[in-house]
Amino acid sequence: MTAVQGTAVDIPTEDGVADAYLVHPADGEPRPAVLLYMDAFGLRPQLRSMADRLAGAGYTVLVPNLFYRHGRAPVFELPEFIDPGARPEIFERIGPVMQELTPDLAMRDAGAYLRALADSPAAAAGPVALTGYCLGARIALLTAGTYPDRVAASAGFHGGRLATDTPDSPHLVADSVTAELYFGHADQDPSLPVEQIERLEEALTAAGVRHTCEVYAGAHHGFTQADTASYDAAGDERHWTALLDLLKRTF
């Protein structure tokens, strides 16, 4: 694994300044860029560790604090091991903040994150890849459809509400997507029932999008996150294999 160098960075947006984590191979050579969209628990050591692993595989990785409008990370005080079942008040705090990050705001911010990577000497020229977790999977799909000329590939893991019947559902951007997409769904995930999995698959197929949708048997929402009660080691390693394979095909 390549040695990496990570640092805190600030990204100007139309609504303020988003704090973020940027990590890349320590040799300083420009590398293909990956924009990593956080889960609902936010920018924390677990996500920095995941970004470090990606950087060690040869990529420049940016992890923005999507909730920057509510303060710099950590926006929420979290235990080292997160078990929302034992601590329901965690989601009571996070839920309203998630709801305030509308698709319109998220896509305005996405433009700023993509500009930051385009301007970064650590990032190679050309389109980037995306990977998103939980709410980040939703935002990754929206970004791929909103900025098709900037996104070459996008992955989403244990994403919720990817194909709802609302007018701002992420699957409705399928016709605009030019990137290759990969989704790793958790089959024990109430936020993505079977009908939404089928609706997403149908939309991507109808739009001619290159895509793979896989259901991880026995996996719960959040299965990639080692600091939570939802973690599944086998599912996590499968996610890494799928993500790195997608990036190799892309770059």
mmCIF file of C-alpha atoms in Angstrom:
data_model
loop_
_atom_site.group_PDB
_atom_site.id
_atom_site.type_symbol
_atom_site.label_atom_id
_atom_site.label_comp_id
_atom_site.label_asym_id
_atom_site.label_seq_id
_atom_site.Cartn_x
_atom_site.Cartn_y
_atom_site.Cartn_z
ATOM 1 C CA MET A 1 0.000 0.000 0.000
ATOM 2 C CA THR A 2 1.322 3.408 -1.017
ATOM 3 C CA ALA A 3 2.190 5.924 1.730
ATOM 4 C CA VAL A 4 -0.395 8.710 1.882
ATOM 5 C CA GLN A 5 -0.601 12.309 3.020
ATOM 6 C CA GLY A 6 -3.858 13.713 4.383
ATOM 7 C CA THR A 7 -4.797 17.231 5.375
ATOM 8 C CA ALA A 8 -7.801 19.335 6.361
ATOM 9 C CA VAL A 9 -8.942 21.748 3.635
ATOM 10 C CA ASP A 10 -11.627 24.402 3.294
ATOM 11 C CA ILE A 11 -13.769 24.623 0.157
ATOM 12 C CA PRO A 12 -15.591 27.849 -0.730
ATOM 13 C CA THR A 13 -19.213 27.227 -1.705
ATOM 14 C CA GLU A 14 -22.070 29.474 -2.730
ATOM 15 C CA ASP A 15 -23.359 29.298 0.845
ATOM 16 C CA GLY A 16 -20.186 29.475 2.910
ATOM 17 C CA VAL A 17 -17.144 27.285 3.479
ATOM 18 C CA ALA A 18 -17.205 23.490 3.623
ATOM 19 C CA ASP A 19 -14.501 21.825 5.674
ATOM 20 C CA ALA A 20 -13.147 18.630 4.129
ATOM 21 C CA TYR A 21 -10.429 15.984 4.260
ATOM 22 C CA LEU A 22 -8.079 15.626 1.289
ATOM 23 C CA VAL A 23 -5.685 12.692 1.040
ATOM 24 C CA HIS A 24 -3.376 11.504 -1.736
ATOM 25 C CA PRO A 25 -0.242 9.419 -2.271
ATOM 26 C CA ALA A 26 2.687 11.023 -0.468
ATOM 27 C CA ASP A 27 4.790 11.341 -3.625
ATOM 28 C CA GLY A 28 2.680 14.358 -4.613
ATOM 29 C CA GLU A 29 2.123 13.197 -8.193
ATOM 30 C CA PRO A 30 -1.322 14.060 -9.608
ATOM 31 C CA ARG A 31 -3.647 11.059 -9.299
ATOM 32 C CA PRO A 32 -7.175 10.280 -10.527
ATOM 33 C CA ALA A 33 -9.605 11.946 -8.170
ATOM 34 C CA VAL A 34 -12.380 10.388 -6.102
ATOM 35 C CA LEU A 35 -15.061 12.413 -4.337
ATOM 36 C CA LEU A 36 -16.238 10.432 -1.301
ATOM 37 C CA TYR A 37 -19.671 11.342 0.008
ATOM 38 C CA MET A 38 -20.154 10.663 3.723
ATOM 39 C CA ASP A 39 -22.932 8.808 5.486
ATOM 40 C CA ALA A 40 -25.310 10.519 7.913
ATOM 41 C CA PHE A 41 -22.875 10.291 10.835
ATOM 42 C CA GLY A 42 -20.532 12.633 9.029
ATOM 43 C CA LEU A 43 -16.850 13.323 8.535
ATOM 44 C CA ARG A 44 -15.071 11.397 11.307
ATOM 45 C CA PRO A 45 -12.093 9.041 11.792
ATOM 46 C CA GLN A 46 -13.876 6.113 10.095
ATOM 47 C CA LEU A 47 -14.349 8.045 6.847
ATOM 48 C CA ARG A 48 -10.815 9.434 6.964
ATOM 49 C CA SER A 49 -9.586 5.847 7.309
ATOM 50 C CA MET A 50 -11.622 4.790 4.277
ATOM 51 C CA ALA A 51 -10.259 7.733 2.287
ATOM 52 C CA ASP A 52 -6.713 6.784 3.339
ATOM 53 C CA ARG A 53 -7.255 3.256 2.033
ATOM 54 C CA LEU A 54 -8.446 4.603 -1.320
ATOM 55 C CA ALA A 55 -5.498 6.975 -1.509
ATOM 56 C CA GLY A 56 -3.175 4.082 -0.731
ATOM 57 C CA ALA A 57 -4.543 2.369 -3.837
ATOM 58 C CA GLY A 58 -3.362 5.323 -5.922
ATOM 59 C CA TYR A 59 -6.077 7.969 -5.842
ATOM 60 C CA THR A 60 -6.568 11.524 -4.607
ATOM 61 C CA VAL A 61 -9.635 11.533 -2.361
ATOM 62 C CA LEU A 62 -11.786 14.420 -1.119
ATOM 63 C CA VAL A 63 -14.284 13.898 1.723
ATOM 64 C CA PRO A 64 -16.380 17.026 2.321
ATOM 65 C CA ASN A 65 -18.474 17.738 5.405
ATOM 66 C CA LEU A 66 -21.878 17.790 3.708
ATOM 67 C CA PHE A 67 -23.448 19.324 6.808
ATOM 68 C CA TYR A 68 -21.091 22.328 6.907
ATOM 69 C CA ARG A 69 -24.042 24.730 7.142
ATOM 70 C CA HIS A 70 -24.480 23.433 10.694
ATOM 71 C CA GLY A 71 -20.828 23.761 11.689
ATOM 72 C CA ARG A 72 -17.454 22.191 11.128
ATOM 73 C CA ALA A 73 -16.992 18.464 11.648
ATOM 74 C CA PRO A 74 -17.772 16.780 13.917
ATOM 75 C CA VAL A 75 -21.221 18.339 13.604
ATOM 76 C CA PHE A 76 -22.621 15.768 16.049
ATOM 77 C CA GLU A 77 -21.109 14.407 19.216
ATOM 78 C CA LEU A 78 -20.833 10.677 18.544
ATOM 79 C CA PRO A 79 -19.629 7.751 20.628
ATOM 80 C CA GLU A 80 -16.602 5.822 19.357
ATOM 81 C CA PHE A 81 -18.943 2.939 18.555
ATOM 82 C CA ILE A 82 -22.263 4.063 17.090
ATOM 83 C CA ASP A 83 -25.344 1.981 17.903
ATOM 84 C CA PRO A 84 -28.481 3.979 17.069
ATOM 85 C CA GLY A 85 -30.599 1.137 18.450
ATOM 86 C CA ALA A 86 -29.115 1.759 21.877
ATOM 87 C CA ARG A 87 -28.890 5.523 21.398
ATOM 88 C CA PRO A 88 -32.021 6.600 19.428
ATOM 89 C CA GLU A 89 -31.315 10.245 20.261
ATOM 90 C CA ILE A 90 -28.471 10.142 17.706
ATOM 91 C CA PHE A 91 -30.923 10.022 14.797
ATOM 92 C CA GLU A 92 -33.213 12.489 16.531
ATOM 93 C CA ARG A 93 -30.385 15.025 16.139
ATOM 94 C CA ILE A 94 -29.228 13.941 12.689
ATOM 95 C CA GLY A 95 -32.628 13.538 11.012
ATOM 96 C CA PRO A 96 -33.553 17.236 10.738
ATOM 97 C CA VAL A 97 -30.073 18.136 9.456
ATOM 98 C CA MET A 98 -30.326 15.454 6.754
ATOM 99 C CA GLN A 99 -33.720 16.752 5.677
ATOM 100 C CA GLU A 100 -32.403 20.289 5.343
ATOM 101 C CA LEU A 101 -29.818 19.140 2.781
ATOM 102 C CA THR A 102 -32.184 19.225 -0.182
ATOM 103 C CA PRO A 103 -31.161 17.908 -3.613
ATOM 104 C CA ASP A 104 -30.867 21.500 -4.867
ATOM 105 C CA LEU A 105 -28.491 22.481 -2.065
ATOM 106 C CA ALA A 106 -26.514 19.251 -2.390
ATOM 107 C CA MET A 107 -26.002 19.796 -6.112
ATOM 108 C CA ARG A 108 -24.970 23.409 -5.610
ATOM 109 C CA ASP A 109 -22.352 22.135 -3.187
ATOM 110 C CA ALA A 110 -21.320 19.320 -5.541
ATOM 111 C CA GLY A 111 -20.256 21.914 -8.084
ATOM 112 C CA ALA A 112 -17.941 23.453 -5.486
ATOM 113 C CA TYR A 113 -16.429 20.081 -4.557
ATOM 114 C CA LEU A 114 -15.818 19.221 -8.210
ATOM 115 C CA ARG A 115 -14.210 22.623 -8.792
ATOM 116 C CA ALA A 116 -11.952 22.063 -5.778
ATOM 117 C CA LEU A 117 -10.720 18.794 -7.264
ATOM 118 C CA ALA A 118 -10.274 20.364 -10.711
ATOM 119 C CA ASP A 119 -8.101 23.061 -9.093
ATOM 120 C CA SER A 120 -6.114 20.696 -6.866
ATOM 121 C CA PRO A 121 -2.523 19.986 -7.971
ATOM 122 C CA ALA A 122 -2.912 16.557 -6.353
ATOM 123 C CA ALA A 123 -5.729 15.593 -8.744
ATOM 124 C CA ALA A 124 -5.109 14.471 -12.310
ATOM 125 C CA ALA A 125 -6.904 16.334 -15.074
ATOM 126 C CA GLY A 126 -10.162 14.913 -16.350
ATOM 127 C CA PRO A 127 -13.376 13.516 -14.893
ATOM 128 C CA VAL A 128 -13.562 12.137 -11.362
ATOM 129 C CA ALA A 129 -15.146 9.126 -9.725
ATOM 130 C CA LEU A 130 -17.645 9.200 -6.877
ATOM 131 C CA THR A 131 -18.409 6.853 -4.036
ATOM 132 C CA GLY A 132 -21.175 7.462 -1.531
ATOM 133 C CA TYR A 133 -22.538 5.807 1.585
ATOM 134 C CA CYS A 134 -26.052 5.997 3.045
ATOM 135 C CA LEU A 135 -27.278 9.497 2.109
ATOM 136 C CA GLY A 136 -23.994 9.873 0.197
ATOM 137 C CA ALA A 137 -25.106 7.180 -2.248
ATOM 138 C CA ARG A 138 -28.139 9.307 -3.066
ATOM 139 C CA ILE A 139 -26.011 12.410 -3.537
ATOM 140 C CA ALA A 140 -23.510 10.508 -5.687
ATOM 141 C CA LEU A 141 -26.263 9.431 -8.098
ATOM 142 C CA LEU A 142 -27.633 12.976 -8.261
ATOM 143 C CA THR A 143 -24.124 14.320 -8.909
ATOM 144 C CA ALA A 144 -23.545 11.850 -11.749
ATOM 145 C CA GLY A 145 -26.744 13.062 -13.397
ATOM 146 C CA THR A 146 -26.213 16.764 -12.689
ATOM 147 C CA TYR A 147 -22.538 16.961 -13.740
ATOM 148 C CA PRO A 148 -22.219 14.192 -16.365
ATOM 149 C CA ASP A 149 -19.196 15.804 -18.028
ATOM 150 C CA ARG A 150 -17.275 15.727 -14.721
ATOM 151 C CA VAL A 151 -18.150 12.217 -13.506
ATOM 152 C CA ALA A 152 -16.716 9.095 -15.127
ATOM 153 C CA ALA A 153 -17.923 6.562 -12.550
ATOM 154 C CA SER A 154 -20.065 6.497 -9.438
ATOM 155 C CA ALA A 155 -20.629 3.909 -6.722
ATOM 156 C CA GLY A 156 -23.231 3.856 -3.977
ATOM 157 C CA PHE A 157 -23.407 1.565 -0.972
ATOM 158 C CA HIS A 158 -26.361 0.956 1.364
ATOM 159 C CA GLY A 159 -28.104 3.969 -0.132
ATOM 160 C CA GLY A 160 -31.625 4.761 0.999
ATOM 161 C CA ARG A 161 -34.511 6.371 -0.905
ATOM 162 C CA LEU A 162 -32.779 5.988 -4.254
ATOM 163 C CA ALA A 163 -35.982 5.495 -6.261
ATOM 164 C CA THR A 164 -38.989 6.966 -4.492
ATOM 165 C CA ASP A 165 -42.222 8.246 -5.999
ATOM 166 C CA THR A 166 -41.344 11.876 -5.217
ATOM 167 C CA PRO A 167 -40.489 14.389 -7.971
ATOM 168 C CA ASP A 168 -36.926 14.822 -6.695
ATOM 169 C CA SER A 169 -36.077 11.108 -6.463
ATOM 170 C CA PRO A 170 -32.454 10.422 -7.480
ATOM 171 C CA HIS A 171 -33.354 7.744 -10.034
ATOM 172 C CA LEU A 172 -35.030 10.378 -12.198
ATOM 173 C CA VAL A 173 -31.619 11.706 -13.295
ATOM 174 C CA ALA A 174 -30.864 8.417 -15.090
ATOM 175 C CA ASP A 175 -31.367 9.903 -18.565
ATOM 176 C CA SER A 176 -28.542 12.403 -17.939
ATOM 177 C CA VAL A 177 -25.973 9.934 -16.574
ATOM 178 C CA THR A 178 -22.987 9.067 -18.775
ATOM 179 C CA ALA A 179 -20.836 7.495 -16.023
ATOM 180 C CA GLU A 180 -20.644 3.802 -15.209
ATOM 181 C CA LEU A 181 -22.582 3.111 -12.003
ATOM 182 C CA TYR A 182 -22.301 0.465 -9.311
ATOM 183 C CA PHE A 183 -24.692 -0.064 -6.409
ATOM 184 C CA GLY A 184 -24.236 -2.393 -3.449
ATOM 185 C CA HIS A 185 -27.626 -2.608 -1.744
ATOM 186 C CA ALA A 186 -28.221 -3.988 1.748
ATOM 187 C CA ASP A 187 -31.086 -6.468 1.693
ATOM 188 C CA GLN A 188 -31.924 -5.732 5.345
ATOM 189 C CA ASP A 189 -32.490 -2.034 4.644
ATOM 190 C CA PRO A 190 -35.942 -0.562 5.263
ATOM 191 C CA SER A 191 -34.881 2.667 3.547
ATOM 192 C CA LEU A 192 -34.545 0.794 0.216
ATOM 193 C CA PRO A 193 -37.369 -1.751 -0.161
ATOM 194 C CA VAL A 194 -37.478 -4.218 -3.059
ATOM 195 C CA GLU A 195 -39.790 -2.027 -5.120
ATOM 196 C CA GLN A 196 -37.247 0.801 -5.059
ATOM 197 C CA ILE A 197 -34.426 -1.553 -6.056
ATOM 198 C CA GLU A 198 -36.536 -2.677 -9.018
ATOM 199 C CA ARG A 199 -37.516 0.895 -9.952
ATOM 200 C CA LEU A 200 -33.863 1.978 -9.930
ATOM 201 C CA GLU A 201 -32.811 -0.982 -12.064
ATOM 202 C CA GLU A 202 -35.599 -0.318 -14.568
ATOM 203 C CA ALA A 203 -34.735 3.393 -14.828
ATOM 204 C CA LEU A 204 -31.017 2.758 -15.402
ATOM 205 C CA THR A 205 -31.712 0.026 -17.963
ATOM 206 C CA ALA A 206 -34.243 2.157 -19.846
ATOM 207 C CA ALA A 207 -31.746 5.050 -19.971
ATOM 208 C CA GLY A 208 -28.976 2.805 -21.316
ATOM 209 C CA VAL A 209 -26.706 3.513 -18.320
ATOM 210 C CA ARG A 210 -23.794 1.107 -17.812
ATOM 211 C CA HIS A 211 -24.519 -0.202 -14.364
ATOM 212 C CA THR A 212 -24.334 -3.045 -11.888
ATOM 213 C CA CYS A 213 -26.792 -3.365 -9.010
ATOM 214 C CA GLU A 214 -26.006 -6.052 -6.446
ATOM 215 C CA VAL A 215 -27.885 -6.987 -3.296
ATOM 216 C CA TYR A 216 -25.659 -7.973 -0.393
ATOM 217 C CA ALA A 217 -27.486 -10.799 1.379
ATOM 218 C CA GLY A 218 -27.799 -10.372 5.127
ATOM 219 C CA ALA A 219 -26.328 -6.872 5.079
ATOM 220 C CA HIS A 220 -27.864 -4.001 7.011
ATOM 221 C CA HIS A 221 -27.975 -0.304 6.215
ATOM 222 C CA GLY A 222 -24.478 0.961 7.053
ATOM 223 C CA PHE A 223 -22.665 -2.348 6.545
ATOM 224 C CA THR A 224 -19.427 -0.668 5.363
ATOM 225 C CA GLN A 225 -19.003 1.436 8.492
ATOM 226 C CA ALA A 226 -16.696 -0.301 10.978
ATOM 227 C CA ASP A 227 -17.532 2.099 13.817
ATOM 228 C CA THR A 228 -21.237 1.206 13.817
ATOM 229 C CA ALA A 229 -23.438 -1.666 14.943
ATOM 230 C CA SER A 230 -24.438 -2.272 11.299
ATOM 231 C CA TYR A 231 -20.925 -3.266 10.225
ATOM 232 C CA ASP A 232 -20.495 -6.483 8.275
ATOM 233 C CA ALA A 233 -16.862 -7.402 7.599
ATOM 234 C CA ALA A 234 -17.609 -9.685 4.646
ATOM 235 C CA GLY A 235 -19.896 -7.118 3.047
ATOM 236 C CA ASP A 236 -17.323 -4.401 3.625
ATOM 237 C CA GLU A 237 -14.545 -6.338 1.872
ATOM 238 C CA ARG A 238 -16.918 -7.118 -0.990
ATOM 239 C CA HIS A 239 -17.608 -3.392 -1.253
ATOM 240 C CA TRP A 240 -13.895 -2.620 -1.461
ATOM 241 C CA THR A 241 -13.395 -5.190 -4.218
ATOM 242 C CA ALA A 242 -16.305 -3.778 -6.228
ATOM 243 C CA LEU A 243 -15.229 -0.163 -5.730
ATOM 244 C CA LEU A 244 -11.582 -0.721 -6.636
ATOM 245 C CA ASP A 245 -12.593 -2.760 -9.688
ATOM 246 C CA LEU A 246 -14.826 0.095 -10.835
ATOM 247 C CA LEU A 247 -12.011 2.601 -10.389
ATOM 248 C CA LYS A 248 -9.542 0.410 -12.314
ATOM 249 C CA ARG A 249 -12.008 0.181 -15.204
ATOM 250 C CA THR A 250 -12.535 3.948 -15.095
ATOM 251 C CA PHE A 251 -8.977 5.230 -14.845
#
